[in-house]
Amino acid sequence: MSKILIADDEPSLRLLVKATLNANKSFELIEASDGNEALSKAQSNLPDLILLDVMMPGLSGFEVCERLKNDQKTKNIVIIMLTAKGQQSDRDWAISVGTDYFLTKPFSPIELFNLIEKILTKDNKETKK
């Protein structure tokens, strides 16, 4: 069972993501409502994938991503950065700190689910080689 950390300060978005993922497949879901909690839960739970909001209290998603990607223990966790801002500068910054994927809000639940399935299926195939 794949572990996914949902890090967003909006409870409604966390609820939508949980409902989407639980309706389609069985994942172990972990929640965080701010950057510090996201960093702590990522380090202690070592999820397969993190859905990480850019704008959160405490540490921003950019800061969390950079710290995780610079840590030997967490550097291979796949990170999908979620943002309400779709500017190229945000995408560039996200890429510079190690984000693997970038998704602009609002997004369709199906789009998110398909991306997660693609990522986790790809990772499982590469692991089994």
mmCIF file with all atom_site columns, C-alpha atoms in Angstrom:
data_model
loop_
_atom_site.group_PDB
_atom_site.id
_atom_site.type_symbol
_atom_site.label_atom_id
_atom_site.label_alt_id
_atom_site.label_comp_id
_atom_site.label_asym_id
_atom_site.label_entity_id
_atom_site.label_seq_id
_atom_site.pdbx_PDB_ins_code
_atom_site.Cartn_x
_atom_site.Cartn_y
_atom_site.Cartn_z
_atom_site.occupancy
_atom_site.B_iso_or_equiv
_atom_site.pdbx_formal_charge
_atom_site.auth_seq_id
_atom_site.auth_comp_id
_atom_site.auth_asym_id
_atom_site.auth_atom_id
_atom_site.pdbx_PDB_model_num
ATOM 1   C CA . MET A 1 1   ? 0.000   0.000  0.000   1.00 0.00 ? 1   MET A CA 1
ATOM 2   C CA . SER A 1 2   ? 1.442   3.367  -1.035  1.00 0.00 ? 2   SER A CA 1
ATOM 3   C CA . LYS A 1 3   ? 1.797   6.098  1.569   1.00 0.00 ? 3   LYS A CA 1
ATOM 4   C CA . ILE A 1 4   ? 0.775   9.634  0.564   1.00 0.00 ? 4   ILE A CA 1
ATOM 5   C CA . LEU A 1 5   ? 1.253   12.786 2.638   1.00 0.00 ? 5   LEU A CA 1
ATOM 6   C CA . ILE A 1 6   ? -1.313  15.521 1.917   1.00 0.00 ? 6   ILE A CA 1
ATOM 7   C CA . ALA A 1 7   ? 0.165   18.832 3.097   1.00 0.00 ? 7   ALA A CA 1
ATOM 8   C CA . ASP A 1 8   ? -2.209  21.770 2.691   1.00 0.00 ? 8   ASP A CA 1
ATOM 9   C CA . ASP A 1 9   ? -3.530  24.358 5.134   1.00 0.00 ? 9   ASP A CA 1
ATOM 10  C CA . GLU A 1 10  ? -7.025  24.203 3.588   1.00 0.00 ? 10  GLU A CA 1
ATOM 11  C CA . PRO A 1 11  ? -9.071  21.446 5.281   1.00 0.00 ? 11  PRO A CA 1
ATOM 12  C CA . SER A 1 12  ? -11.500 21.390 2.331   1.00 0.00 ? 12  SER A CA 1
ATOM 13  C CA . LEU A 1 13  ? -8.705  20.566 -0.115  1.00 0.00 ? 13  LEU A CA 1
ATOM 14  C CA . ARG A 1 14  ? -7.344  17.815 2.130   1.00 0.00 ? 14  ARG A CA 1
ATOM 15  C CA . LEU A 1 15  ? -10.863 16.389 2.377   1.00 0.00 ? 15  LEU A CA 1
ATOM 16  C CA . LEU A 1 16  ? -11.338 16.491 -1.423  1.00 0.00 ? 16  LEU A CA 1
ATOM 17  C CA . VAL A 1 17  ? -8.009  14.753 -2.021  1.00 0.00 ? 17  VAL A CA 1
ATOM 18  C CA . LYS A 1 18  ? -8.750  12.105 0.624   1.00 0.00 ? 18  LYS A CA 1
ATOM 19  C CA . ALA A 1 19  ? -12.199 11.437 -0.851  1.00 0.00 ? 19  ALA A CA 1
ATOM 20  C CA . THR A 1 20  ? -10.740 11.172 -4.363  1.00 0.00 ? 20  THR A CA 1
ATOM 21  C CA . LEU A 1 21  ? -7.980  8.772  -3.388  1.00 0.00 ? 21  LEU A CA 1
ATOM 22  C CA . ASN A 1 22  ? -10.084 6.634  -1.057  1.00 0.00 ? 22  ASN A CA 1
ATOM 23  C CA . ALA A 1 23  ? -12.882 6.313  -3.628  1.00 0.00 ? 23  ALA A CA 1
ATOM 24  C CA . ASN A 1 24  ? -10.569 4.878  -6.250  1.00 0.00 ? 24  ASN A CA 1
ATOM 25  C CA . LYS A 1 25  ? -7.847  2.990  -4.479  1.00 0.00 ? 25  LYS A CA 1
ATOM 26  C CA . SER A 1 26  ? -6.574  2.092  -1.087  1.00 0.00 ? 26  SER A CA 1
ATOM 27  C CA . PHE A 1 27  ? -3.748  4.370  0.021   1.00 0.00 ? 27  PHE A CA 1
ATOM 28  C CA . GLU A 1 28  ? -2.368  5.098  3.465   1.00 0.00 ? 28  GLU A CA 1
ATOM 29  C CA . LEU A 1 29  ? -3.069  8.827  3.776   1.00 0.00 ? 29  LEU A CA 1
ATOM 30  C CA . ILE A 1 30  ? -1.269  11.152 6.174   1.00 0.00 ? 30  ILE A CA 1
ATOM 31  C CA . GLU A 1 31  ? -2.285  14.788 6.652   1.00 0.00 ? 31  GLU A CA 1
ATOM 32  C CA . ALA A 1 32  ? -0.384  17.944 7.560   1.00 0.00 ? 32  ALA A CA 1
ATOM 33  C CA . SER A 1 33  ? -1.834  21.447 7.853   1.00 0.00 ? 33  SER A CA 1
ATOM 34  C CA . ASP A 1 34  ? 1.354   23.534 7.836   1.00 0.00 ? 34  ASP A CA 1
ATOM 35  C CA . GLY A 1 35  ? 4.917   23.408 6.575   1.00 0.00 ? 35  GLY A CA 1
ATOM 36  C CA . ASN A 1 36  ? 6.543   22.389 9.849   1.00 0.00 ? 36  ASN A CA 1
ATOM 37  C CA . GLU A 1 37  ? 4.093   19.522 10.327  1.00 0.00 ? 37  GLU A CA 1
ATOM 38  C CA . ALA A 1 38  ? 4.611   18.442 6.703   1.00 0.00 ? 38  ALA A CA 1
ATOM 39  C CA . LEU A 1 39  ? 8.378   18.315 7.164   1.00 0.00 ? 39  LEU A CA 1
ATOM 40  C CA . SER A 1 40  ? 8.098   16.383 10.426  1.00 0.00 ? 40  SER A CA 1
ATOM 41  C CA . LYS A 1 41  ? 5.574   13.857 9.078   1.00 0.00 ? 41  LYS A CA 1
ATOM 42  C CA . ALA A 1 42  ? 7.559   13.340 5.876   1.00 0.00 ? 42  ALA A CA 1
ATOM 43  C CA . GLN A 1 43  ? 10.705  12.590 7.884   1.00 0.00 ? 43  GLN A CA 1
ATOM 44  C CA . SER A 1 44  ? 8.960   10.236 10.314  1.00 0.00 ? 44  SER A CA 1
ATOM 45  C CA . ASN A 1 45  ? 6.587   8.434  7.903   1.00 0.00 ? 45  ASN A CA 1
ATOM 46  C CA . LEU A 1 46  ? 8.700   8.403  4.705   1.00 0.00 ? 46  LEU A CA 1
ATOM 47  C CA . PRO A 1 47  ? 5.739   8.532  2.299   1.00 0.00 ? 47  PRO A CA 1
ATOM 48  C CA . ASP A 1 48  ? 6.013   7.405  -1.321  1.00 0.00 ? 48  ASP A CA 1
ATOM 49  C CA . LEU A 1 49  ? 4.544   10.695 -2.508  1.00 0.00 ? 49  LEU A CA 1
ATOM 50  C CA . ILE A 1 50  ? 3.779   14.136 -1.076  1.00 0.00 ? 50  ILE A CA 1
ATOM 51  C CA . LEU A 1 51  ? 1.089   16.537 -2.263  1.00 0.00 ? 51  LEU A CA 1
ATOM 52  C CA . LEU A 1 52  ? 2.592   19.813 -1.072  1.00 0.00 ? 52  LEU A CA 1
ATOM 53  C CA . ASP A 1 53  ? 0.860   23.199 -1.110  1.00 0.00 ? 53  ASP A CA 1
ATOM 54  C CA . VAL A 1 54  ? 3.109   26.174 -1.858  1.00 0.00 ? 54  VAL A CA 1
ATOM 55  C CA . MET A 1 55  ? 1.514   28.677 0.535   1.00 0.00 ? 55  MET A CA 1
ATOM 56  C CA . MET A 1 56  ? 1.288   27.292 4.074   1.00 0.00 ? 56  MET A CA 1
ATOM 57  C CA . PRO A 1 57  ? 1.847   28.686 7.565   1.00 0.00 ? 57  PRO A CA 1
ATOM 58  C CA . GLY A 1 58  ? 5.278   28.095 9.054   1.00 0.00 ? 58  GLY A CA 1
ATOM 59  C CA . LEU A 1 59  ? 7.482   26.818 6.266   1.00 0.00 ? 59  LEU A CA 1
ATOM 60  C CA . SER A 1 60  ? 6.367   27.318 2.669   1.00 0.00 ? 60  SER A CA 1
ATOM 61  C CA . GLY A 1 61  ? 6.038   24.357 0.340   1.00 0.00 ? 61  GLY A CA 1
ATOM 62  C CA . PHE A 1 62  ? 9.208   25.528 -1.402  1.00 0.00 ? 62  PHE A CA 1
ATOM 63  C CA . GLU A 1 63  ? 11.141  25.416 1.895   1.00 0.00 ? 63  GLU A CA 1
ATOM 64  C CA . VAL A 1 64  ? 9.741   21.999 2.819   1.00 0.00 ? 64  VAL A CA 1
ATOM 65  C CA . CYS A 1 65  ? 10.598  20.608 -0.613  1.00 0.00 ? 65  CYS A CA 1
ATOM 66  C CA . GLU A 1 66  ? 14.135  21.979 -0.517  1.00 0.00 ? 66  GLU A CA 1
ATOM 67  C CA . ARG A 1 67  ? 14.810  20.522 2.946   1.00 0.00 ? 67  ARG A CA 1
ATOM 68  C CA . LEU A 1 68  ? 13.411  17.114 1.984   1.00 0.00 ? 68  LEU A CA 1
ATOM 69  C CA . LYS A 1 69  ? 15.379  16.963 -1.273  1.00 0.00 ? 69  LYS A CA 1
ATOM 70  C CA . ASN A 1 70  ? 18.603  17.888 0.577   1.00 0.00 ? 70  ASN A CA 1
ATOM 71  C CA . ASP A 1 71  ? 18.138  15.099 3.148   1.00 0.00 ? 71  ASP A CA 1
ATOM 72  C CA . GLN A 1 72  ? 19.554  11.653 2.261   1.00 0.00 ? 72  GLN A CA 1
ATOM 73  C CA . LYS A 1 73  ? 16.633  9.938  3.995   1.00 0.00 ? 73  LYS A CA 1
ATOM 74  C CA . THR A 1 74  ? 13.883  11.830 2.118   1.00 0.00 ? 74  THR A CA 1
ATOM 75  C CA . LYS A 1 75  ? 15.450  12.973 -1.156  1.00 0.00 ? 75  LYS A CA 1
ATOM 76  C CA . ASN A 1 76  ? 13.748  10.281 -3.270  1.00 0.00 ? 76  ASN A CA 1
ATOM 77  C CA . ILE A 1 77  ? 10.191  11.012 -2.120  1.00 0.00 ? 77  ILE A CA 1
ATOM 78  C CA . VAL A 1 78  ? 8.147   12.179 -5.118  1.00 0.00 ? 78  VAL A CA 1
ATOM 79  C CA . ILE A 1 79  ? 6.735   15.671 -4.559  1.00 0.00 ? 79  ILE A CA 1
ATOM 80  C CA . ILE A 1 80  ? 3.768   17.151 -6.402  1.00 0.00 ? 80  ILE A CA 1
ATOM 81  C CA . MET A 1 81  ? 3.664   20.879 -5.683  1.00 0.00 ? 81  MET A CA 1
ATOM 82  C CA . LEU A 1 82  ? 0.139   22.332 -5.525  1.00 0.00 ? 82  LEU A CA 1
ATOM 83  C CA . THR A 1 83  ? -0.413  26.042 -6.056  1.00 0.00 ? 83  THR A CA 1
ATOM 84  C CA . ALA A 1 84  ? -3.131  28.547 -6.794  1.00 0.00 ? 84  ALA A CA 1
ATOM 85  C CA . LYS A 1 85  ? -0.497  30.565 -8.639  1.00 0.00 ? 85  LYS A CA 1
ATOM 86  C CA . GLY A 1 86  ? 0.383   29.283 -12.067 1.00 0.00 ? 86  GLY A CA 1
ATOM 87  C CA . GLN A 1 87  ? 3.109   31.805 -12.897 1.00 0.00 ? 87  GLN A CA 1
ATOM 88  C CA . GLN A 1 88  ? 6.234   30.584 -14.626 1.00 0.00 ? 88  GLN A CA 1
ATOM 89  C CA . SER A 1 89  ? 8.368   32.064 -11.829 1.00 0.00 ? 89  SER A CA 1
ATOM 90  C CA . ASP A 1 90  ? 6.643   29.753 -9.320  1.00 0.00 ? 90  ASP A CA 1
ATOM 91  C CA . ARG A 1 91  ? 7.228   26.758 -11.577 1.00 0.00 ? 91  ARG A CA 1
ATOM 92  C CA . ASP A 1 92  ? 10.882  27.721 -11.991 1.00 0.00 ? 92  ASP A CA 1
ATOM 93  C CA . TRP A 1 93  ? 11.336  28.097 -8.231  1.00 0.00 ? 93  TRP A CA 1
ATOM 94  C CA . ALA A 1 94  ? 9.582   24.771 -7.595  1.00 0.00 ? 94  ALA A CA 1
ATOM 95  C CA . ILE A 1 95  ? 11.880  23.023 -10.066 1.00 0.00 ? 95  ILE A CA 1
ATOM 96  C CA . SER A 1 96  ? 14.959  24.697 -8.558  1.00 0.00 ? 96  SER A CA 1
ATOM 97  C CA . VAL A 1 97  ? 14.164  23.253 -5.099  1.00 0.00 ? 97  VAL A CA 1
ATOM 98  C CA . GLY A 1 98  ? 13.558  19.758 -6.476  1.00 0.00 ? 98  GLY A CA 1
ATOM 99  C CA . THR A 1 99  ? 9.823   19.471 -7.111  1.00 0.00 ? 99  THR A CA 1
ATOM 100 C CA . ASP A 1 100 ? 9.027   16.476 -9.292  1.00 0.00 ? 100 ASP A CA 1
ATOM 101 C CA . TYR A 1 101 ? 5.609   17.651 -10.549 1.00 0.00 ? 101 TYR A CA 1
ATOM 102 C CA . PHE A 1 102 ? 3.630   20.882 -10.437 1.00 0.00 ? 102 PHE A CA 1
ATOM 103 C CA . LEU A 1 103 ? -0.186  21.088 -10.382 1.00 0.00 ? 103 LEU A CA 1
ATOM 104 C CA . THR A 1 104 ? -2.138  24.359 -10.508 1.00 0.00 ? 104 THR A CA 1
ATOM 105 C CA . LYS A 1 105 ? -5.320  24.754 -8.441  1.00 0.00 ? 105 LYS A CA 1
ATOM 106 C CA . PRO A 1 106 ? -8.096  24.300 -9.188  1.00 0.00 ? 106 PRO A CA 1
ATOM 107 C CA . PHE A 1 107 ? -7.431  20.861 -10.637 1.00 0.00 ? 107 PHE A CA 1
ATOM 108 C CA . SER A 1 108 ? -9.847  18.065 -11.359 1.00 0.00 ? 108 SER A CA 1
ATOM 109 C CA . PRO A 1 109 ? -9.821  15.157 -8.904  1.00 0.00 ? 109 PRO A CA 1
ATOM 110 C CA . ILE A 1 110 ? -9.530  12.780 -11.863 1.00 0.00 ? 110 ILE A CA 1
ATOM 111 C CA . GLU A 1 111 ? -6.459  14.637 -13.146 1.00 0.00 ? 111 GLU A CA 1
ATOM 112 C CA . LEU A 1 112 ? -4.835  14.352 -9.710  1.00 0.00 ? 112 LEU A CA 1
ATOM 113 C CA . PHE A 1 113 ? -5.708  10.677 -9.323  1.00 0.00 ? 113 PHE A CA 1
ATOM 114 C CA . ASN A 1 114 ? -4.389  9.829  -12.805 1.00 0.00 ? 114 ASN A CA 1
ATOM 115 C CA . LEU A 1 115 ? -1.110  11.649 -12.114 1.00 0.00 ? 115 LEU A CA 1
ATOM 116 C CA . ILE A 1 116 ? -0.654  9.830  -8.792  1.00 0.00 ? 116 ILE A CA 1
ATOM 117 C CA . GLU A 1 117 ? -1.438  6.454  -10.385 1.00 0.00 ? 117 GLU A CA 1
ATOM 118 C CA . LYS A 1 118 ? 1.050   7.151  -13.185 1.00 0.00 ? 118 LYS A CA 1
ATOM 119 C CA . ILE A 1 119 ? 3.776   8.153  -10.732 1.00 0.00 ? 119 ILE A CA 1
ATOM 120 C CA . LEU A 1 120 ? 3.278   5.262  -8.319  1.00 0.00 ? 120 LEU A CA 1
ATOM 121 C CA . THR A 1 121 ? 2.962   2.693  -11.113 1.00 0.00 ? 121 THR A CA 1
ATOM 122 C CA . LYS A 1 122 ? 6.149   4.024  -12.721 1.00 0.00 ? 122 LYS A CA 1
ATOM 123 C CA . ASP A 1 123 ? 8.004   3.926  -9.388  1.00 0.00 ? 123 ASP A CA 1
ATOM 124 C CA . ASN A 1 124 ? 6.835   0.362  -8.714  1.00 0.00 ? 124 ASN A CA 1
ATOM 125 C CA . LYS A 1 125 ? 8.007   -0.790 -12.149 1.00 0.00 ? 125 LYS A CA 1
ATOM 126 C CA . GLU A 1 126 ? 11.413  0.850  -11.672 1.00 0.00 ? 126 GLU A CA 1
ATOM 127 C CA . THR A 1 127 ? 11.767  -0.668 -8.188  1.00 0.00 ? 127 THR A CA 1
ATOM 128 C CA . LYS A 1 128 ? 11.031  -4.181 -9.476  1.00 0.00 ? 128 LYS A CA 1
ATOM 129 C CA . LYS A 1 129 ? 13.681  -4.048 -12.222 1.00 0.00 ? 129 LYS A CA 1
#
